[in-house]
mmCIF file of C-alpha atoms in Angstrom:
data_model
loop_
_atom_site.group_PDB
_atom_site.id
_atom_site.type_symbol
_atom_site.label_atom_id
_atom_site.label_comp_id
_atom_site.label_asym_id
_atom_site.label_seq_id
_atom_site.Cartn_x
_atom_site.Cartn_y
_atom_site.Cartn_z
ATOM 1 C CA UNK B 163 -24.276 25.754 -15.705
ATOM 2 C CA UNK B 164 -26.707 25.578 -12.969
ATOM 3 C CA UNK B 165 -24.808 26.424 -8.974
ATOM 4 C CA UNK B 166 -25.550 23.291 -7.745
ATOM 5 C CA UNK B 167 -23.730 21.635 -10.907
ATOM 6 C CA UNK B 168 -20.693 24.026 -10.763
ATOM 7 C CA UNK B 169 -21.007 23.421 -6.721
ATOM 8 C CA UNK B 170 -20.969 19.154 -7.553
ATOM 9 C CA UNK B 171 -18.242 19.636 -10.454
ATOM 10 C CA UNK B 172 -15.568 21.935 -7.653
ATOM 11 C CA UNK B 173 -16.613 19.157 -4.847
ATOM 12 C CA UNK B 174 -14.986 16.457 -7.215
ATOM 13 C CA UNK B 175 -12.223 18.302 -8.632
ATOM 14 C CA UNK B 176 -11.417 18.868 -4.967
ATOM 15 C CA UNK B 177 -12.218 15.481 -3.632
ATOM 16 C CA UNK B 178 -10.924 13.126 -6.721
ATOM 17 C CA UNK B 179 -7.647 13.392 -8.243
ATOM 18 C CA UNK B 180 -8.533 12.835 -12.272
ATOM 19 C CA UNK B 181 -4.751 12.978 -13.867
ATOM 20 C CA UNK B 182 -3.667 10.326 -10.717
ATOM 21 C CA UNK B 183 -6.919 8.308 -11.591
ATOM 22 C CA UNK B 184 -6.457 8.627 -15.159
ATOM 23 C CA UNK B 185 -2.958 7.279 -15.542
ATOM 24 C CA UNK B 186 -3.626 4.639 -12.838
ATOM 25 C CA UNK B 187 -6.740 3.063 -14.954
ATOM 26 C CA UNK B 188 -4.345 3.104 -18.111
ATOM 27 C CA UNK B 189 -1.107 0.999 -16.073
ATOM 28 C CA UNK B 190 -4.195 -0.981 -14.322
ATOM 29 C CA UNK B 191 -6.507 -1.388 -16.576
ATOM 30 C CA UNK B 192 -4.629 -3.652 -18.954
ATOM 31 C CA UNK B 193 -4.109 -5.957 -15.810
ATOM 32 C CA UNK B 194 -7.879 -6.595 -15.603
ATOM 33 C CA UNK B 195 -8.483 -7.374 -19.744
ATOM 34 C CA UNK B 196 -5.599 -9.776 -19.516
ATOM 35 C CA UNK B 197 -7.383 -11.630 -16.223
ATOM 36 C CA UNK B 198 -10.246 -12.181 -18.566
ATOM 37 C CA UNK B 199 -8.290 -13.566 -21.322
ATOM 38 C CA UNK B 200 -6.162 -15.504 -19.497
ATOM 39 C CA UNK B 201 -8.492 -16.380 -16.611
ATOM 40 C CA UNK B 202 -4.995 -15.773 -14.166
ATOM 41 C CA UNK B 203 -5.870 -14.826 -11.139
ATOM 42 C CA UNK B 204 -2.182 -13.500 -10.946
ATOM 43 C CA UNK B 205 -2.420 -11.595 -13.502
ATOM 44 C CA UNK B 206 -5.356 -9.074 -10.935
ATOM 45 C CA UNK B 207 -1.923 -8.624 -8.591
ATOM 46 C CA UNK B 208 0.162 -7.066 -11.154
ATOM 47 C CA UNK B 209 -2.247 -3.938 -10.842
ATOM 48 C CA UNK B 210 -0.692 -3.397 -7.399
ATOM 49 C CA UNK B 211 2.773 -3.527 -8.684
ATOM 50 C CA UNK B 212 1.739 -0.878 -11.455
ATOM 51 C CA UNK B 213 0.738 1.514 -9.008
ATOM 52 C CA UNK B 214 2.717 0.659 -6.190
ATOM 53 C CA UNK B 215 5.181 2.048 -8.926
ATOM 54 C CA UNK B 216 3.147 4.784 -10.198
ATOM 55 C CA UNK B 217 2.222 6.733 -7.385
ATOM 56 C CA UNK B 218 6.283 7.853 -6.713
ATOM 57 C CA UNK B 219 6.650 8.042 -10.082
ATOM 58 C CA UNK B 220 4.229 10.890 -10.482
ATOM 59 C CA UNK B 221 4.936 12.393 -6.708
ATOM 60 C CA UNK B 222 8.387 12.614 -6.879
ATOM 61 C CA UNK B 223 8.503 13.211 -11.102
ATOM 62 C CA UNK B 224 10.935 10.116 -11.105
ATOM 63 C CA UNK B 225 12.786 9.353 -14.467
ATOM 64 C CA UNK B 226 12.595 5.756 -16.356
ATOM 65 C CA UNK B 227 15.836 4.909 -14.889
ATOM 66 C CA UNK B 228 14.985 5.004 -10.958
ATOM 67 C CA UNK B 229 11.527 3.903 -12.256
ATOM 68 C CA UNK B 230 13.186 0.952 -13.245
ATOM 69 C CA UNK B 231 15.581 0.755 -9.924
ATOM 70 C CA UNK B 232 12.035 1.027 -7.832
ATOM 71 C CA UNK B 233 10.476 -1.638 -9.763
ATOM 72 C CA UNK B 234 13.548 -3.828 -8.687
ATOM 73 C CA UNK B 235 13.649 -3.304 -4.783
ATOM 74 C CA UNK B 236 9.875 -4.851 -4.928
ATOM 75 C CA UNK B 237 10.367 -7.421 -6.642
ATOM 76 C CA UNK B 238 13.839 -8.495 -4.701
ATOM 77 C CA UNK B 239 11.601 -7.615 -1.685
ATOM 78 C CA UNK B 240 8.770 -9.560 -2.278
ATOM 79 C CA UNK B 241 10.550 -12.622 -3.323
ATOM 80 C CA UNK B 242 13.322 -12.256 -0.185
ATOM 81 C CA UNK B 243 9.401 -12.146 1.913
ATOM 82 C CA UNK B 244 7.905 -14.892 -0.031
ATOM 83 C CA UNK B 245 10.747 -17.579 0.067
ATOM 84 C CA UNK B 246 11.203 -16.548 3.870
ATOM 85 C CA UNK B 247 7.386 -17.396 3.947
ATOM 86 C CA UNK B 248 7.614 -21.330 5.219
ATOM 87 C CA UNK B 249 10.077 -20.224 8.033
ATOM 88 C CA UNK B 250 7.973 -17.934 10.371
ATOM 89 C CA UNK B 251 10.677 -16.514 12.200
ATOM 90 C CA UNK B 252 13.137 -15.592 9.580
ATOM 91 C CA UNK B 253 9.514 -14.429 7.771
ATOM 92 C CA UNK B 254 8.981 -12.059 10.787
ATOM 93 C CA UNK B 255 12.525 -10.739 11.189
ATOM 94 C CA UNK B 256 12.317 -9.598 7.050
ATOM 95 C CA UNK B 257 9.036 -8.083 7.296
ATOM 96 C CA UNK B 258 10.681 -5.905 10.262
ATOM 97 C CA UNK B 259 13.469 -5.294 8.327
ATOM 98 C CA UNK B 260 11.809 -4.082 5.130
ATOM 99 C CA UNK B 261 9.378 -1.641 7.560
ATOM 100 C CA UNK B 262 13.027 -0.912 8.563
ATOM 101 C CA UNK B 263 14.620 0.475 5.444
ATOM 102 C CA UNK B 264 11.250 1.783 4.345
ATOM 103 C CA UNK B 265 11.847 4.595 6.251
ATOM 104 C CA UNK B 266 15.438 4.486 7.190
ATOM 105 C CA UNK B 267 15.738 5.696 3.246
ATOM 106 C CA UNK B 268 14.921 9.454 4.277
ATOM 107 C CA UNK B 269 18.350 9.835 5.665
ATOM 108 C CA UNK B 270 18.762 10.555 2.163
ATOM 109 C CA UNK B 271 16.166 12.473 1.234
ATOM 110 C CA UNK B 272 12.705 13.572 3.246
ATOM 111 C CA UNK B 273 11.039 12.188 -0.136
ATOM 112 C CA UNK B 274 12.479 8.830 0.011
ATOM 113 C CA UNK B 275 9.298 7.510 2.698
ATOM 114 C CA UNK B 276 7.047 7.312 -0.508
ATOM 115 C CA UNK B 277 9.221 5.560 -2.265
ATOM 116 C CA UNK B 278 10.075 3.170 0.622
ATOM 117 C CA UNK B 279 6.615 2.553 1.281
ATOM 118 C CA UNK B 280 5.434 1.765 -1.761
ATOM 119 C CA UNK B 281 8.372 -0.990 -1.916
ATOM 120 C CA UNK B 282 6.972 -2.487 1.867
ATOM 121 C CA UNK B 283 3.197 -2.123 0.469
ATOM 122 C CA UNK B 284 3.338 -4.067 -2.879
ATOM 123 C CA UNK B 285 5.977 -6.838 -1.102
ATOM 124 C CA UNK B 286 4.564 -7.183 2.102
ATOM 125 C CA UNK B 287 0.903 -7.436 0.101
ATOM 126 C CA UNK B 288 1.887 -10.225 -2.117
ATOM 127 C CA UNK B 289 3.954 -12.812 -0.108
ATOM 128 C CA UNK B 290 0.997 -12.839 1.749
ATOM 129 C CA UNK B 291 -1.759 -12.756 -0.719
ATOM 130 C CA UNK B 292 -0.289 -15.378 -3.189
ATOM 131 C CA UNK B 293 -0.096 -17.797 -0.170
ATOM 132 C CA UNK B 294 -3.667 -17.445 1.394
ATOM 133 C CA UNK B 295 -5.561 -20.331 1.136
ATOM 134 C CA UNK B 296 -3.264 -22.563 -1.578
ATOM 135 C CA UNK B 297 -0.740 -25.021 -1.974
ATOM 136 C CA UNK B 298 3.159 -24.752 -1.554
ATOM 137 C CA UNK B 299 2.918 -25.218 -5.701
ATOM 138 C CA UNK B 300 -0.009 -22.912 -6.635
ATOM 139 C CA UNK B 301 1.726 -20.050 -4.792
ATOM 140 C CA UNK B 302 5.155 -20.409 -6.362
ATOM 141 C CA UNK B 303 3.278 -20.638 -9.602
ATOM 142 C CA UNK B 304 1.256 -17.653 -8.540
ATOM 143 C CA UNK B 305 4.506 -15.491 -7.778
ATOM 144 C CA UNK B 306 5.839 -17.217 -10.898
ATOM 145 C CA UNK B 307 3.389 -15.552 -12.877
ATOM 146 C CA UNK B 308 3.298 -12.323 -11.272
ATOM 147 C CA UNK B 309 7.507 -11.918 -11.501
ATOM 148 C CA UNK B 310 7.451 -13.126 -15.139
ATOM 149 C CA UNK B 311 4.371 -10.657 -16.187
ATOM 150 C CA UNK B 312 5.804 -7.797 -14.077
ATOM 151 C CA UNK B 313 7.669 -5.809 -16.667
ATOM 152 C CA UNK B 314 4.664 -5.126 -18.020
ATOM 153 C CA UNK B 315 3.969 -3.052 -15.117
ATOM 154 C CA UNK B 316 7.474 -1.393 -15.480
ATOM 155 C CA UNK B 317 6.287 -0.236 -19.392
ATOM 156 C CA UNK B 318 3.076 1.080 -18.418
ATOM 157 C CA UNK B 319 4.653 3.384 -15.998
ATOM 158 C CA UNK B 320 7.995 4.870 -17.663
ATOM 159 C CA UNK B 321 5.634 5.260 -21.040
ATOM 160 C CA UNK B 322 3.341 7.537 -19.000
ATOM 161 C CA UNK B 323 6.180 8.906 -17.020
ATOM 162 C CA UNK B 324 7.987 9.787 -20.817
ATOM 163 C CA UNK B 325 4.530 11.032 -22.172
ATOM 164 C CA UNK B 326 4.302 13.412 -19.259
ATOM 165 C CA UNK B 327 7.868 14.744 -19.602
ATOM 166 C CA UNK B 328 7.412 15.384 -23.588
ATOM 167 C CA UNK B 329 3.879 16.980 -23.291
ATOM 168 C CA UNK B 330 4.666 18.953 -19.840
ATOM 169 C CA UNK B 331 8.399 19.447 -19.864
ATOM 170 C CA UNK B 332 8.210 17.897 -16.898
ATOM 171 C CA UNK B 333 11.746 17.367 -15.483
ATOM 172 C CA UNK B 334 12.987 14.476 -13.395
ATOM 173 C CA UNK B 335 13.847 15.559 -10.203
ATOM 174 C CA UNK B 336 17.655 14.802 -9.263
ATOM 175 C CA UNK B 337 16.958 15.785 -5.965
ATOM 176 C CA UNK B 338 14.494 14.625 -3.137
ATOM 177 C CA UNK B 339 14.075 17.076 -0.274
ATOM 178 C CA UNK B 340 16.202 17.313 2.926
ATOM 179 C CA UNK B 341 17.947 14.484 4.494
ATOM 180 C CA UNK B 342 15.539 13.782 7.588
ATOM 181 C CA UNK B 343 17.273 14.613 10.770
ATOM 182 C CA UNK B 344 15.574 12.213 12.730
ATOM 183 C CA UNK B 345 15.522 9.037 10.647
ATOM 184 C CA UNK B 346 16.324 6.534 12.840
ATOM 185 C CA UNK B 347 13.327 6.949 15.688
ATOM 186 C CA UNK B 348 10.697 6.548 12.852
ATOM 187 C CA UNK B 349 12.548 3.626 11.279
ATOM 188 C CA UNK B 350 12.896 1.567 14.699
ATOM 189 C CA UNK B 351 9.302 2.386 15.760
ATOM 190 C CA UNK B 352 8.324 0.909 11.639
ATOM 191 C CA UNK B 353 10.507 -2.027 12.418
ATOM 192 C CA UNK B 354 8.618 -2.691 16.004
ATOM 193 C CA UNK B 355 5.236 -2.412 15.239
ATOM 194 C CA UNK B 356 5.742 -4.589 11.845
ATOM 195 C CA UNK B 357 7.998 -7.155 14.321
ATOM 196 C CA UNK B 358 4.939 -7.500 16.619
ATOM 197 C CA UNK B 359 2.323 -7.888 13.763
ATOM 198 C CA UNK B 360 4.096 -10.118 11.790
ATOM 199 C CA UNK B 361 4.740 -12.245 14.501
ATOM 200 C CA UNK B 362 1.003 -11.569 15.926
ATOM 201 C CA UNK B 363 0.064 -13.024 12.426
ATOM 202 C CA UNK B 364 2.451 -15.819 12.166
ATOM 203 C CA UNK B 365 1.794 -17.684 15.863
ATOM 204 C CA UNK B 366 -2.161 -17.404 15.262
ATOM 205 C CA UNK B 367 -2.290 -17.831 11.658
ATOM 206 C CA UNK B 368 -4.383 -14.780 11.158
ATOM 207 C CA UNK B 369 -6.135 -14.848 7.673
ATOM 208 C CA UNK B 370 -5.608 -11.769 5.239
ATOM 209 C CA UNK B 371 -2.784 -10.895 8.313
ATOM 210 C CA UNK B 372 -1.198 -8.077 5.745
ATOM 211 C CA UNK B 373 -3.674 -5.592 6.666
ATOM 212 C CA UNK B 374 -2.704 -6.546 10.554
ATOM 213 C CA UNK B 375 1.297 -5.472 8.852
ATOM 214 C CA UNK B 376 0.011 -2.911 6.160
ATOM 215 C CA UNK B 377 -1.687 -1.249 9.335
ATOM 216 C CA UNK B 378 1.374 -1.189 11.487
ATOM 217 C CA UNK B 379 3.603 0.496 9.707
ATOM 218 C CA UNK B 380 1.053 3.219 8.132
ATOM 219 C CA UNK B 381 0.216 4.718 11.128
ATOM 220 C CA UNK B 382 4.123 5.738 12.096
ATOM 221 C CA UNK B 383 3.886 8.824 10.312
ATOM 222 C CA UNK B 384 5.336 11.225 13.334
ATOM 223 C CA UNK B 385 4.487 11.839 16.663
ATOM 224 C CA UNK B 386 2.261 9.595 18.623
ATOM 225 C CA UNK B 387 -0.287 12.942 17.988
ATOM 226 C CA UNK B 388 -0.033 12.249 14.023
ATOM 227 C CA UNK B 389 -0.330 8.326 15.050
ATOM 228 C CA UNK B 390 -3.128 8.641 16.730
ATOM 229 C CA UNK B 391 -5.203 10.581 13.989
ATOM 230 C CA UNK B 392 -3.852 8.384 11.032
ATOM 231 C CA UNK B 393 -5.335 5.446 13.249
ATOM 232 C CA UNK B 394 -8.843 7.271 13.621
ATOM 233 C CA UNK B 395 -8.926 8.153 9.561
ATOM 234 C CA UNK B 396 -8.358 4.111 9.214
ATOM 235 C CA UNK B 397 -10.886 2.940 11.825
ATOM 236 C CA UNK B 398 -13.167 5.057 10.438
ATOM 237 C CA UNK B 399 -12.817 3.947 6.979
ATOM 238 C CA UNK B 400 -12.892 0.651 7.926
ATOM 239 C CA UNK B 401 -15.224 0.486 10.257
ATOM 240 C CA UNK B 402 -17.319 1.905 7.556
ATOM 241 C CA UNK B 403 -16.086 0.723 4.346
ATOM 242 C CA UNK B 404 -15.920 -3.069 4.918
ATOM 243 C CA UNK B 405 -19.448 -3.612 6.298
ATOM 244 C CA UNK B 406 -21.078 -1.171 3.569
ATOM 245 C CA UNK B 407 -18.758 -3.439 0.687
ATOM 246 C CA UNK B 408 -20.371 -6.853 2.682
ATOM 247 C CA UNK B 409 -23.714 -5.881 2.350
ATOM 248 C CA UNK B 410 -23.865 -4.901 -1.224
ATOM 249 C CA UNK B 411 -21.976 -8.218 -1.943
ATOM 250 C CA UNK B 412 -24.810 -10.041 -0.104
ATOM 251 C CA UNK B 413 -27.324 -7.825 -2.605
ATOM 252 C CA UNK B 414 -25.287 -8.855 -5.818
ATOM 253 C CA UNK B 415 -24.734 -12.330 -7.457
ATOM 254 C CA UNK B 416 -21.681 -13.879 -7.472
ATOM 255 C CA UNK B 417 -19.400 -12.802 -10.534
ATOM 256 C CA UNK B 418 -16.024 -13.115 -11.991
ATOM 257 C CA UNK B 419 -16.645 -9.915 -13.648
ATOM 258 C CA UNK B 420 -17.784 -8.235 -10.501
ATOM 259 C CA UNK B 421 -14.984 -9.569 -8.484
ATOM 260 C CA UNK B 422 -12.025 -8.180 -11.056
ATOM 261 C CA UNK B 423 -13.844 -4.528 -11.463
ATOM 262 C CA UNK B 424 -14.167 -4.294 -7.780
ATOM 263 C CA UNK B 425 -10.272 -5.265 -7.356
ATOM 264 C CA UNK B 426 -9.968 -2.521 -10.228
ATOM 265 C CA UNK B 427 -11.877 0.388 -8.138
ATOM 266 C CA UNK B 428 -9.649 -0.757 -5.006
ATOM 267 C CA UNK B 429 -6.836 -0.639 -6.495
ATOM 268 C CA UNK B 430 -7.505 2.891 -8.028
ATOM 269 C CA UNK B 431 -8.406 4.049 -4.280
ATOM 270 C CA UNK B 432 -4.839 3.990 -3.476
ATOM 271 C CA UNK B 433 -3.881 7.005 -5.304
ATOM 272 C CA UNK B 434 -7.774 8.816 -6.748
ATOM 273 C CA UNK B 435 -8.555 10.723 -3.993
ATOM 274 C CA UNK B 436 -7.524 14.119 -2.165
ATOM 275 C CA UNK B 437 -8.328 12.910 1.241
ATOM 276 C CA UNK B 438 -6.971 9.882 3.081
ATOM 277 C CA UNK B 439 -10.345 8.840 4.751
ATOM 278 C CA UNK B 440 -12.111 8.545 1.775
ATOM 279 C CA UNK B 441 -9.369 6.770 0.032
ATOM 280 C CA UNK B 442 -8.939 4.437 2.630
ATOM 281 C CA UNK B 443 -13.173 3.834 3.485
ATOM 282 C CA UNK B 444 -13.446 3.099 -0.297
ATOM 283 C CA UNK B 445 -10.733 0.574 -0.701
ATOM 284 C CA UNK B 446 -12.317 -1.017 2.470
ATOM 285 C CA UNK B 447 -15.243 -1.318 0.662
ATOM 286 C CA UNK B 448 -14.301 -2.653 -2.872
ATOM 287 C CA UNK B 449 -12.128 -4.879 -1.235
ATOM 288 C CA UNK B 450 -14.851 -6.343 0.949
ATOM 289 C CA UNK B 451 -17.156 -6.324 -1.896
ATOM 290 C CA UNK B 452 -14.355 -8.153 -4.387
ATOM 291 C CA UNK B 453 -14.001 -10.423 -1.101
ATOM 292 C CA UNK B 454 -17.776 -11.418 -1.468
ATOM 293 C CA UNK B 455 -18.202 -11.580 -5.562
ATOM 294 C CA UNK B 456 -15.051 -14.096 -4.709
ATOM 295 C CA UNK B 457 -17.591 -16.173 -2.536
ATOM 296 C CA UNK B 458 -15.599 -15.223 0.522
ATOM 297 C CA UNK B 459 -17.376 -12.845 2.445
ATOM 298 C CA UNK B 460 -18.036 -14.624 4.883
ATOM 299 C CA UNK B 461 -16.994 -13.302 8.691
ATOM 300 C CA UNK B 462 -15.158 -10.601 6.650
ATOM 301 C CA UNK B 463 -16.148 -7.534 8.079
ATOM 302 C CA UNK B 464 -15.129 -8.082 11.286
ATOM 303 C CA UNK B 465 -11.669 -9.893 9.986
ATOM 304 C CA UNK B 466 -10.792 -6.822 8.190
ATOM 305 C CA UNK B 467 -11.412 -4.507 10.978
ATOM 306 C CA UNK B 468 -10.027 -6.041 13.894
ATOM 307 C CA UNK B 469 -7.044 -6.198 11.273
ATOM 308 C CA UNK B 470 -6.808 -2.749 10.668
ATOM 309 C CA UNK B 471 -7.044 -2.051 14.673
ATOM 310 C CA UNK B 472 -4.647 -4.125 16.062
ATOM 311 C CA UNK B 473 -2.068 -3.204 13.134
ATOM 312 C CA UNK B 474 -2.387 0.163 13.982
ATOM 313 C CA UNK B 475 -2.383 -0.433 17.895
ATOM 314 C CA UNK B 476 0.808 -1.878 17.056
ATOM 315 C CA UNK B 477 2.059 1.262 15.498
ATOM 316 C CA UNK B 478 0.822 3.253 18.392
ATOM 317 C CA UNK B 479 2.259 1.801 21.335
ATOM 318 C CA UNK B 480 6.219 1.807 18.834
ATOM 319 C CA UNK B 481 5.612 5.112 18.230
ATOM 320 C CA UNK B 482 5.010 5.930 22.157
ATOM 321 C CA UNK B 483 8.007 3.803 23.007
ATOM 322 C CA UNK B 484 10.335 4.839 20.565
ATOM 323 C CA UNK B 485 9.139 8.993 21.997
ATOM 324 C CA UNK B 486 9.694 7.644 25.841
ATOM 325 C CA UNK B 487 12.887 6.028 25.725
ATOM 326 C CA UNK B 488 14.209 9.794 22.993
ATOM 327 C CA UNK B 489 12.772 11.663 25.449
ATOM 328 C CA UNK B 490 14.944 9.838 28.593
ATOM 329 C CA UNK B 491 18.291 10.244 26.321
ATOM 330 C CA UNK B 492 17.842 13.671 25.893
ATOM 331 C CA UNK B 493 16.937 14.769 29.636
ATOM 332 C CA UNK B 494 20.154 12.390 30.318
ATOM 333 C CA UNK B 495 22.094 14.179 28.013
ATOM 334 C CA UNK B 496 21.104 17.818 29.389
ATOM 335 C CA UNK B 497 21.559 16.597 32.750
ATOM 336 C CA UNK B 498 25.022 15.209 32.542
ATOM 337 C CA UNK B 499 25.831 18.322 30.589
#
C-alpha cells in the first residue's frame, strides 16, 4: 500500500467512526426502504428515534431492558411536547422542563447527560417537525404514525445491542459513573436557555424553531469557557454546512430519492464522526440539501444559521448567569463564615 493510501486510510479511521456508522445505517436504513414503499413521510422520522436510541445504547453498553425504558421517556416526552403544542405557554414551560431533567439525571450518574439528551433531542425534534407547515389533523396523523411504527426502532437497537453482547462479551453496564456534584447549576442554566428559545420561537413563530431549542441546550456543556467553544464548533459548521448543502441543492433536480438519502446521511452525522465540527458542518449540510430536494430551500441558509446562533446565545448568557449568581453564594457563604 502506497503512504499516501495508508496516510488517507489512518485519516478516516481517525476521523469516521465505522462500527457507530455501521450499526446506525442498519437501525436507519430500514426507515428509508419503508418511506419508499409506503411513500410516509413519517416513516423518514423514525430514523431519529433509532438513533436517538442507539447512540446511549452503544456509549453507555446499555442492556435491552433500559433500552426499552429509554425508548419510553421519548416517546412520553414527545407526546407530553406535542399535545402541549396548541398552548404556547404550557408548550414553553415543558420544553424547559425536559432541558430540565435532561441534565438534572446526572445526580445519578455523570453518564446519565447522554442519555438525557438524547430523550430532549428526538422529543423536542419531533413535536416540532411533525407540526411545520400542516394541519391540526395531518400532524396528529403524522405522530400517529411515528408512535405506532416506533417499536420498530426499539428492535433494531436491542437486536444489535444482543448481537454485540454475544459476539463481544460485551457486558451491560449496571453502573454509570459518579453522581455529578454539581447537577443542579447545569440543569437550571438547560432549563433557561431552552425557556427563552422556546418562548423566542413561540411569540414570533420562527420556522424550523427546534434548531433555535436544539441549540440552546447543546451548548451548556460546563463553564461559560466550554460554552463558548461548543458555540464556535456550531457556528462554524453551520455557517459552513448549510450554504455549501443550498448550493448543491440549487445544482441538483428535485427528487424524492435525493431528499430521503440526504435525511439518511444527516441522520448518520449524529453519531459517524470523531470530531464534533465535522459532525455538526455535515448534518448542516445534508439537512440543507434534503431541505432543497424537498423544494424548500428557499431563504434556508440564513434561517438555519441565525437558528443555530441565537439558540446558542441563549445558552451562553444561562450559563454566565447561572456562574454569576454560584459565584455570589459562595463569596456570601465564606464571608459570613
Amino acid at each position: 500500500m502506497s503512504p499516501s493510501a495508508a496516510d488517507l486510510r489512518d485519516f478516516l479511521a481517525r476521523e469516521i467512526k465505522f462500527r457507530e456508522l455501521l450499526r446506525a445505517l442498519i437501525v436507519v436504513g430500514p426507515m428509508v426502504a419503508a418511506y419508499f414503499i409506503a411513500r410516509e413521510t413519517a416513516l423518514l422520522n423514525l430514523g431519529l428515534i433509532a438513533v436517538s436510541l442507539l447512540i446511549p445504547a452503544l456509549r453507555m453498553q446499555l442492556a435491552p431492558k433500559l433500552i426499552a425504558w429509554h425508548y419510553l421517556a421519548i416517546l412520553v416526552t414527545f407526546a407530553a411536547l406535542f399535545l402541549a403544542a396548541p398552548i404556547k405557554p404550557l408548550f414553553v414551560v415543558l420544553t424547559a422542563l425536559a432541558g430540565f431533567l435532561a441534565v438534572a439525571a446526572t445526580r445519578h450518574g455523570e453518564d446519565f447527560r447522554t442519555l438525557g439528551n438524547w430523550v430532549f433531542i428526538p422529543a423536542v425534534y419531533l413535536a416540532c417537525e411533525v407540526r411545520e407547515g400542516v394541519t391540526a389533523s395531518e400532524a396528529l396523523r403524522h405522530a400517529g404514525v411515528i408512535i405506532v411504527s416506533s417499536p420498530i426502532s426499539l428492535a433494531l437497537v436491542c437486536a444489535i445491542r444482543i448481537y454485540d453482547r454475544q459476539r463481544r462479551s460485551d457486558a451491560a453496564k449496571t453502573a454509570f459513573g459518579p453522581a455529578a456534584a454539581e447537577w443542579f447549576l447545569p440543569a437550571l442554566a438547560t432549563a433557561m436557555a431552552v425557556f427563552a428559545a422556546a418562548a423566542l420561537v413561540e411569540i414570533f413563530d420562527l420556522a424550523q424553531g427546534q434548531w433555535v431549542m436544539w441549540s440552546a441546550a447543546s451548548v451548556v456543556v460546563g463553564d461559560l469557557a466550554a460554552s463558548t467553544g461548543k458555540l464556535k464548533q456550531r457556528a462554524i459548521g453551520a455557517v459552513a454546512g448549510v450554504p455549501l448543502g443550498f448550493l448543491a441543492g440549487m445544482l441538483l433536480p428535485q427528487s424524492r430519492v435525493g431528499y430521503a438519502l440526504a435525511v439518511l446521511a444527516a441522520t448518520l452525522t449524529l453519531t459517524s464522526f470523531s470530531r464534533y465540527i465535522v459532525g455538526f458542518g455535515l448534518r448542516c449540510f445534508f439537512i440543507a440539501l434534503a431541505a432543497s430536494f424537498a423544494g424548500g430551500a428557499s431563504g434556508i441558509a440564513e434561517e438555519r444559521i441565525v437558528n443555530v446562533l441565537i439558540g446558542g446565545t441563549f445558552g451562553l448568557i444561562a450559563v454566565g448567569l447561572t456562574e454569576i449568581v454560584w459565584l455570589r453564594g459562595v463569596r456570601k457563604v465564606r464571608s459570613s463564615g
